Coordinates of C-alpha atoms in Angstrom, one line a residue:
M14 CA -80.2 -41.7 -111.0
P15 CA -77.2 -43.4 -110.1
T16 CA -73.9 -44.3 -111.2
D17 CA -71.8 -46.5 -109.1
R18 CA -74.4 -49.6 -109.6
R19 CA -71.9 -53.3 -110.3
R20 CA -72.8 -54.2 -113.9
P21 CA -76.6 -53.2 -114.3
E22 CA -77.8 -55.7 -117.3
S23 CA -81.0 -55.1 -117.9
V24 CA -83.3 -51.9 -117.4
Y25 CA -87.5 -51.8 -116.5
A26 CA -90.2 -48.4 -117.1
A27 CA -93.0 -49.7 -115.3
D28 CA -95.5 -47.0 -112.6
L29 CA -94.8 -49.1 -109.7
D30 CA -95.9 -47.6 -107.5
G31 CA -98.8 -47.0 -108.7
D32 CA -98.9 -43.3 -108.3
G33 CA -100.0 -42.4 -112.6
D34 CA -96.3 -42.1 -113.6
M35 CA -93.2 -44.4 -114.6
D36 CA -90.3 -45.3 -111.4
V37 CA -87.0 -47.2 -113.1
L38 CA -86.6 -51.2 -112.6
S39 CA -83.3 -52.2 -112.9
A40 CA -80.9 -56.0 -112.4
S41 CA -77.0 -55.8 -111.5
W42 CA -76.1 -59.5 -112.1
Q43 CA -72.0 -58.5 -110.4
D44 CA -74.4 -57.5 -106.7
D45 CA -77.1 -59.7 -107.4
K46 CA -79.2 -56.6 -107.2
V47 CA -83.0 -56.3 -108.7
A48 CA -83.2 -51.9 -107.8
W49 CA -86.5 -49.9 -108.5
Y50 CA -86.1 -45.6 -108.5
E51 CA -89.3 -43.8 -107.9
N52 CA -90.1 -41.2 -110.4
L53 CA -90.6 -37.3 -108.1
S54 CA -90.9 -36.1 -110.7
V55 CA -94.1 -33.1 -110.6
D56 CA -95.3 -30.0 -113.4
G57 CA -91.9 -27.8 -113.6
S58 CA -89.6 -30.2 -112.9
P59 CA -89.3 -33.9 -114.6
G60 CA -86.8 -36.4 -114.5
E61 CA -86.2 -37.1 -110.3
F62 CA -85.7 -39.8 -108.7
A63 CA -85.6 -41.0 -105.4
A64 CA -82.7 -43.1 -104.2
Q65 CA -82.7 -46.8 -105.0
Q66 CA -84.4 -49.1 -103.4
T67 CA -83.6 -52.3 -103.0
I68 CA -86.1 -55.2 -104.4
A69 CA -83.7 -58.3 -103.6
T70 CA -80.3 -59.3 -103.0
N71 CA -79.9 -62.9 -103.4
A72 CA -80.3 -62.4 -107.0
D73 CA -77.7 -64.8 -108.8
G74 CA -76.5 -62.5 -111.7
A75 CA -79.6 -60.7 -112.7
T76 CA -79.4 -60.8 -116.0
S77 CA -83.0 -58.8 -116.7
V78 CA -86.2 -57.1 -115.8
Y79 CA -89.6 -56.5 -116.7
A80 CA -93.0 -55.4 -114.8
A81 CA -96.3 -57.4 -115.6
D82 CA -99.3 -58.0 -112.5
L83 CA -98.8 -61.8 -112.7
D84 CA -100.8 -62.5 -109.1
G85 CA -104.7 -60.3 -111.2
D86 CA -104.3 -58.2 -108.1
N87 CA -104.2 -54.5 -110.0
D88 CA -100.5 -54.0 -109.7
L89 CA -97.3 -54.4 -111.8
D90 CA -95.3 -56.9 -110.2
V91 CA -92.2 -58.1 -110.5
I92 CA -90.0 -60.6 -112.7
S93 CA -85.5 -61.5 -113.2
T94 CA -83.7 -64.0 -114.9
L95 CA -80.3 -65.4 -113.2
G96 CA -78.2 -65.8 -115.2
F97 CA -75.8 -67.7 -112.5
E98 CA -78.2 -69.6 -111.2
G99 CA -80.4 -70.4 -114.4
K100 CA -83.5 -69.5 -112.4
V101 CA -86.5 -67.1 -113.0
V102 CA -88.1 -65.7 -110.4
W103 CA -90.3 -62.4 -109.3
Y104 CA -91.3 -60.1 -106.3
E105 CA -95.0 -60.3 -105.6
N106 CA -96.0 -55.5 -105.0
L107 CA -97.0 -55.8 -101.6
T108 CA -97.7 -51.9 -102.9
V109 CA -101.2 -50.5 -99.8
D110 CA -102.1 -47.2 -99.7
G111 CA -98.9 -45.3 -97.6
S112 CA -96.7 -48.4 -97.6
P113 CA -95.7 -47.4 -102.1
G114 CA -92.8 -49.9 -103.3
L115 CA -92.8 -53.3 -100.8
F116 CA -91.5 -56.4 -102.1
A117 CA -92.5 -58.9 -100.6
A118 CA -89.1 -61.9 -101.3
Q119 CA -88.3 -64.5 -104.2
Q120 CA -90.4 -66.8 -105.7
T121 CA -89.3 -69.6 -107.8
I122 CA -90.5 -70.0 -111.8
G123 CA -88.3 -71.9 -114.1
T124 CA -84.9 -73.6 -112.8
N125 CA -84.3 -74.9 -115.0
A126 CA -83.1 -71.9 -117.8
D127 CA -79.0 -72.5 -118.1
G128 CA -78.3 -68.8 -117.9
A129 CA -81.0 -67.3 -118.1
H130 CA -80.2 -63.9 -119.9
S131 CA -84.0 -62.2 -120.9
V132 CA -87.5 -61.9 -119.8
Y133 CA -90.4 -61.3 -121.0
A134 CA -94.9 -61.6 -119.7
A135 CA -97.8 -61.4 -121.8
D136 CA -101.0 -63.7 -121.7
L137 CA -100.1 -66.4 -123.6
D138 CA -102.8 -69.0 -123.3
G139 CA -105.6 -66.3 -123.6
D140 CA -106.9 -67.2 -120.5
G141 CA -106.8 -64.0 -118.9
D142 CA -103.6 -64.7 -116.8
M143 CA -99.6 -63.1 -117.8
D144 CA -98.2 -66.2 -118.3
V145 CA -93.5 -65.1 -118.3
L146 CA -91.3 -65.9 -121.5
S147 CA -87.7 -67.1 -120.9
A148 CA -83.9 -66.7 -122.9
S149 CA -81.6 -68.9 -122.5
V150 CA -77.7 -68.7 -123.9
Y151 CA -76.2 -72.1 -121.7
D152 CA -79.1 -74.9 -123.4
D153 CA -79.3 -71.8 -126.4
K154 CA -84.3 -72.4 -125.2
I155 CA -86.9 -69.7 -125.5
A156 CA -89.1 -70.9 -123.4
W157 CA -93.1 -70.3 -121.0
Y158 CA -94.5 -71.3 -118.0
E159 CA -98.2 -70.6 -117.6
N160 CA -99.3 -69.0 -114.3
L161 CA -101.2 -71.3 -112.8
G162 CA -101.8 -69.3 -110.6
G163 CA -104.0 -70.5 -107.4
P164 CA -108.1 -69.8 -107.6
C165 CA -107.2 -66.1 -109.1
S166 CA -105.8 -67.6 -112.0
P167 CA -108.2 -67.2 -113.5
S168 CA -110.2 -64.6 -111.8
P169 CA -114.0 -66.2 -110.2
C170 CA -114.7 -62.0 -109.9
N171 CA -116.7 -61.3 -112.8
N172 CA -117.1 -57.0 -113.8
G173 CA -114.3 -55.6 -112.5
G174 CA -114.0 -57.2 -109.7
V175 CA -110.0 -57.7 -107.5
C176 CA -109.1 -61.8 -106.5
T177 CA -108.1 -62.2 -103.5
D178 CA -105.8 -65.7 -103.6
L179 CA -106.6 -67.2 -99.8
D180 CA -106.0 -70.3 -98.0
P181 CA -107.3 -71.3 -99.5
G182 CA -109.8 -70.0 -101.7
F183 CA -110.4 -66.6 -102.6
A184 CA -111.8 -63.2 -102.1
C185 CA -113.0 -61.0 -104.3
D186 CA -114.0 -57.5 -103.8
C187 CA -116.4 -55.9 -106.0
T188 CA -116.1 -52.5 -104.4
D189 CA -117.2 -49.9 -107.1
T190 CA -118.1 -52.5 -109.5
G191 CA -121.5 -51.6 -109.3
Y192 CA -122.5 -55.8 -108.2
G193 CA -122.2 -57.9 -104.8
G194 CA -122.0 -61.6 -104.3
S195 CA -119.2 -64.4 -103.6
N196 CA -117.9 -63.6 -107.8
C197 CA -118.8 -59.5 -107.9
D198 CA -122.6 -61.0 -110.3
V199 CA -125.5 -59.7 -108.4
D200 CA -126.8 -56.0 -109.3
V201 CA -126.6 -54.5 -106.9
D202 CA -129.9 -51.5 -106.5
E203 CA -127.3 -48.1 -105.8
C204 CA -131.9 -46.1 -105.5
A205 CA -133.2 -49.0 -104.0
E206 CA -130.4 -49.6 -101.2
G207 CA -130.0 -45.3 -100.7
I208 CA -126.0 -45.6 -101.9
D209 CA -126.8 -43.1 -104.9
T210 CA -125.2 -40.4 -105.6
C211 CA -127.9 -39.0 -107.3
D212 CA -129.5 -34.8 -106.0
A213 CA -133.0 -35.4 -103.0
L214 CA -134.8 -34.3 -106.0
V215 CA -134.1 -36.6 -109.1
A216 CA -135.5 -39.4 -109.3
C217 CA -132.8 -42.4 -109.6
T218 CA -132.6 -45.8 -112.3
N219 CA -130.9 -48.4 -111.3
T220 CA -128.6 -49.8 -114.5
P221 CA -126.7 -52.6 -115.0
G222 CA -124.3 -52.0 -112.8
S223 CA -124.7 -48.2 -112.2
F224 CA -127.8 -46.2 -111.9
T225 CA -128.5 -43.3 -113.8
C226 CA -130.4 -39.8 -112.4
G227 CA -132.7 -37.4 -113.6
S228 CA -133.0 -34.4 -115.1
C229 CA -132.7 -31.2 -111.5
P230 CA -136.6 -30.1 -111.4
S231 CA -137.7 -26.5 -113.1
G232 CA -136.4 -23.5 -110.9
Y233 CA -133.0 -25.0 -110.0
S234 CA -129.6 -26.1 -112.4
D235 CA -127.7 -28.8 -113.0
T236 CA -124.3 -28.2 -111.3
N237 CA -123.0 -31.3 -112.7
G238 CA -124.5 -32.1 -115.5
D239 CA -125.5 -35.4 -113.5
G240 CA -128.7 -35.0 -112.1
T241 CA -126.0 -35.4 -108.9
Q242 CA -126.2 -32.3 -107.5
C243 CA -129.3 -29.6 -108.7
A244 CA -128.2 -25.7 -107.4
D245 CA -131.6 -23.4 -107.0
I246 CA -132.3 -20.7 -109.3
N247 CA -132.0 -16.6 -108.5
E248 CA -133.7 -15.2 -111.0
C249 CA -133.5 -12.0 -109.1
R250 CA -129.1 -12.4 -109.7
T251 CA -131.2 -12.0 -114.1
N252 CA -132.9 -9.0 -114.5
N253 CA -134.4 -8.0 -111.7
G254 CA -136.1 -11.7 -111.8
D255 CA -138.6 -9.9 -113.8
C256 CA -140.1 -7.7 -110.9
G257 CA -138.9 -4.4 -113.4
D258 CA -136.5 -1.6 -112.7
A259 CA -134.5 -2.4 -109.3
T260 CA -135.2 1.0 -108.3
S261 CA -138.7 0.7 -107.7
W262 CA -139.1 -3.6 -106.9
F263 CA -137.0 -4.9 -104.5
C264 CA -137.1 -8.9 -105.5
T265 CA -136.4 -12.6 -102.9
N266 CA -135.8 -15.6 -104.2
N267 CA -138.2 -19.1 -103.7
V268 CA -136.0 -21.5 -103.4
A269 CA -138.9 -23.9 -105.8
A270 CA -140.9 -20.7 -106.4
A271 CA -141.4 -18.1 -108.9
P272 CA -139.4 -14.7 -107.0
T273 CA -141.3 -12.9 -105.1
C274 CA -141.7 -8.7 -106.6
T275 CA -141.8 -6.3 -104.1
D276 CA -142.5 -2.4 -104.9
I277 CA -140.1 0.1 -103.2
D278 CA -141.1 3.1 -101.1
E279 CA -139.2 5.2 -102.5
C280 CA -141.1 8.6 -101.2
A281 CA -140.0 7.0 -97.7
E282 CA -136.3 5.4 -98.8
E283 CA -136.2 9.5 -99.9
T284 CA -134.7 8.0 -103.7
D285 CA -137.4 10.1 -105.3
N286 CA -135.7 13.1 -107.9
C287 CA -138.7 15.0 -106.4
H288 CA -138.3 18.8 -105.2
A289 CA -138.3 20.0 -101.9
D290 CA -141.3 21.9 -102.3
A291 CA -143.4 19.6 -103.7
A292 CA -144.8 16.1 -101.8
C293 CA -144.0 12.6 -103.2
T294 CA -146.5 10.2 -103.1
N295 CA -145.4 6.5 -103.7
T296 CA -147.7 4.3 -106.5
S297 CA -146.7 0.9 -107.7
G298 CA -143.3 0.4 -109.1
S299 CA -142.3 4.3 -109.1
F300 CA -143.9 7.7 -107.5
T301 CA -144.9 10.6 -108.2
C302 CA -144.7 14.5 -107.4
V303 CA -147.2 17.1 -107.5
C304 CA -145.7 20.8 -105.9
N305 CA -147.1 21.5 -102.7
V306 CA -149.7 24.7 -102.3
G307 CA -148.6 28.0 -103.1
Y308 CA -145.9 26.6 -105.8
S309 CA -146.0 25.9 -109.7
G310 CA -143.7 22.9 -111.5
V311 CA -144.4 19.8 -112.7
G312 CA -143.6 18.3 -109.0
F313 CA -139.5 17.8 -110.1
T314 CA -139.0 21.2 -110.3
C315 CA -141.1 23.6 -108.3
T316 CA -141.5 27.7 -108.2
D317 CA -143.1 29.6 -105.5
D318 CA -145.9 31.4 -107.0
N319 CA -146.7 34.9 -105.8
E320 CA -150.4 35.6 -104.4
C321 CA -149.9 39.0 -104.1
I322 CA -149.4 39.7 -108.4
G323 CA -152.0 39.6 -110.9
E324 CA -155.1 39.9 -112.1
G325 CA -157.4 36.5 -110.1
S326 CA -154.2 36.2 -107.9
G327 CA -155.4 33.8 -105.2
N328 CA -155.4 35.8 -102.0
N329 CA -157.3 36.2 -100.8
C330 CA -156.8 39.8 -98.7
D331 CA -159.7 42.3 -97.8
T332 CA -159.2 45.4 -100.0
N333 CA -158.8 47.7 -97.5
A334 CA -155.1 45.5 -96.1
T335 CA -151.9 45.2 -98.4
C336 CA -150.4 41.8 -99.6
T337 CA -146.9 40.3 -98.9
N338 CA -146.1 37.4 -100.8
T339 CA -143.4 34.5 -98.3
A340 CA -142.4 31.3 -99.2
G341 CA -145.6 29.5 -100.6
S342 CA -148.1 31.2 -99.3
F343 CA -148.6 35.1 -98.5
T344 CA -150.1 37.3 -95.5
C345 CA -152.4 39.8 -95.4
D346 CA -152.6 42.8 -93.2
C347 CA -155.6 45.5 -92.2
N348 CA -154.4 49.1 -94.3
A349 CA -153.4 51.8 -91.8
G350 CA -156.7 52.8 -90.6
Y351 CA -158.6 49.2 -90.2
S352 CA -158.6 46.9 -87.9
G353 CA -159.0 43.0 -88.2
D354 CA -156.5 40.0 -88.9
G355 CA -155.6 41.1 -93.4
L356 CA -158.5 38.2 -94.6
S357 CA -162.1 41.0 -92.9
C358 CA -160.8 44.6 -92.0
T359 CA -163.3 47.5 -89.9
D360 CA -162.3 51.4 -90.6
D361 CA -161.6 52.7 -87.9
D362 CA -163.4 55.7 -86.4
E363 CA -160.7 57.4 -85.2
C364 CA -163.3 60.8 -84.3
I365 CA -164.9 58.4 -81.1
G366 CA -162.9 57.7 -77.5
E367 CA -160.9 57.8 -75.3
G368 CA -157.8 58.2 -76.7
S369 CA -158.7 58.1 -79.9
A370 CA -156.1 58.3 -82.6
N371 CA -156.6 61.7 -83.9
N372 CA -155.2 64.3 -84.5
C373 CA -157.9 67.1 -84.3
E374 CA -157.6 70.5 -82.1
A375 CA -159.7 71.0 -79.7
H376 CA -161.2 73.8 -81.0
A377 CA -161.9 71.5 -84.0
T378 CA -164.4 69.5 -85.0
C379 CA -163.2 66.0 -85.8
T380 CA -164.6 63.9 -89.2
N381 CA -164.7 59.7 -90.0
T382 CA -163.5 58.9 -93.0
A383 CA -163.6 55.2 -95.4
G384 CA -160.3 54.6 -93.3
S385 CA -158.9 58.7 -92.4
F386 CA -160.5 61.1 -90.5
T387 CA -160.5 65.2 -91.2
C388 CA -160.0 68.0 -88.5
D389 CA -162.4 71.3 -89.6
C390 CA -162.2 74.5 -87.4
N391 CA -164.8 75.3 -84.9
A392 CA -166.9 78.4 -85.9
G393 CA -165.0 81.7 -84.9
Y394 CA -161.8 79.6 -85.7
S395 CA -159.2 79.2 -88.4
G396 CA -156.7 76.5 -89.5
D397 CA -156.3 74.1 -91.1
G398 CA -157.6 71.8 -88.1
V399 CA -155.0 70.6 -87.0
T400 CA -153.9 74.0 -85.2
C401 CA -156.2 76.4 -84.8
T402 CA -156.6 80.1 -83.8
D403 CA -159.2 82.5 -82.7
E404 CA -160.4 84.7 -85.4
S405 CA -161.5 87.6 -82.7
S406 CA -157.6 87.2 -81.1
S407 CA -156.1 88.6 -83.9
G408 CA -158.1 92.4 -84.2
G409 CA -161.2 93.6 -83.5
D410 CA -163.2 96.7 -84.2
S411 CA -161.9 99.8 -84.2
S412 CA -165.0 101.4 -83.0
G413 CA -164.2 99.6 -79.4
G414 CA -168.4 98.6 -80.1
G415 CA -167.9 94.1 -79.8
C416 CA -171.1 93.5 -79.6
S417 CA -174.2 94.5 -77.8
C418 CA -174.9 92.5 -74.5
G419 CA -179.2 92.4 -73.7
N420 CA -180.8 91.4 -70.6
R421 CA -179.9 88.4 -69.7
S422 CA -182.8 85.4 -69.1
S423 CA -184.6 85.1 -66.8
G424 CA -182.8 82.4 -63.9
D425 CA -179.1 83.5 -64.3
A426 CA -178.0 84.9 -61.6
G427 CA -176.0 88.3 -61.5
T428 CA -177.3 92.1 -62.1
T429 CA -178.2 92.6 -66.7
T430 CA -175.9 95.8 -66.7
T431 CA -176.4 97.4 -70.2
G432 CA -172.9 98.8 -72.1
R433 CA -170.2 98.6 -75.1
L434 CA -168.3 95.7 -75.3
E435 CA -165.7 96.3 -76.5
S436 CA -164.1 93.0 -77.6
P437 CA -166.1 89.3 -76.6
V438 CA -163.7 86.4 -76.4
G439 CA -166.5 83.9 -77.1
Y440 CA -169.5 82.0 -75.8
L441 CA -169.5 78.8 -73.5
D442 CA -169.3 75.5 -76.6
E443 CA -172.7 74.3 -74.4
P444 CA -176.3 73.2 -76.0
S445 CA -177.7 76.3 -74.9
W446 CA -176.4 79.5 -73.4
D447 CA -177.5 81.7 -71.2
F448 CA -174.9 84.1 -70.6
L449 CA -172.2 86.3 -71.8
I450 CA -168.7 86.7 -70.9
V451 CA -167.5 89.5 -71.2
T452 CA -163.8 90.7 -70.9
R453 CA -163.1 94.1 -71.1
W454 CA -165.6 96.2 -70.9
S455 CA -166.8 99.6 -69.8
L456 CA -169.2 101.8 -67.9
P457 CA -171.5 104.5 -70.6

């Protein structure tokens, strides 16, 4: 606050600019000033004031200052006493939005207060407006001045309307009163005129000077608690809208209606926990796991079945085939000596056909067996059938006679010769033969 005022006589605190905090008024008689200081206080910095703003510089010997709403316009005007002139005066507050702290020129209330030294305002006659009191030292007077106020005193505006003096007449500002008319005495039906603030989903009920809003409908919450704003309740945010487990059900919020619950296909979404060797089947709100054919288990764990071992094993291989287990299945392969697809195997006859699979010697007889064959050397030969040795090549009769040759049958070519064979070699292997092969012979 300033300290260079010339003999300040009076000080008063009031909200002169209507911003909700208390400003300071002062009256100083040596420089004839009435001034005020705006309160700049904000949270954390209380007690800061702006520089002096002058209301009047012609307040001759200003001795006292006070603030009151003399004209009934809902702001504080300034009253002062002028000791040298014996006057009681006032300054109308012209404050409007954007221009706080403006005051009109000095207006005289009284001129016969000799040595006026103190001033005060109160509704002394109970007519609803502020009258003025003064005390003066040279005439030993305490006096009051009735506020005649013109058209606005008392205010003709009802229900909180603000009166403005006109020349002539007055005007009532009924803004925010809920009433209309020239004197703010006609109830405004905000509901009918559509100027209520009720939510569109809520019923509006008119009341004298106001209105009430009903309750938000089911499925909506009352944001402000007065029916002015209804917000749809998202049931899906609470317990997944009672759809069930959120991993199995998807909840869709519907405005003013129950939510929609949609089954989640865990199999398609691959959120199931089935084993890799199991089949997943979606169900309503869940899923099932079944081990694939060739596997055993509960579906969450599956173990390969060995179809090739154990009684009643699951393979269908031929009895003459070998079963080989594979992952989830098996294979069948016909055993050696058999041909087929493993499910049906036929014995191979190794003894017939060109390129047959037997390894019998040329002088042996091949006999087919189940899945194999046997080799037996022909008569006159010895061995295991795979190798056969001519028995005559191992030595003959010491007397020099191996066999007797008779006459050849009719139709034979050549001349019948009698003699003695030393070493017959063998016979032609034919179904019927008609001559003898002699490797060595001698005449008698």
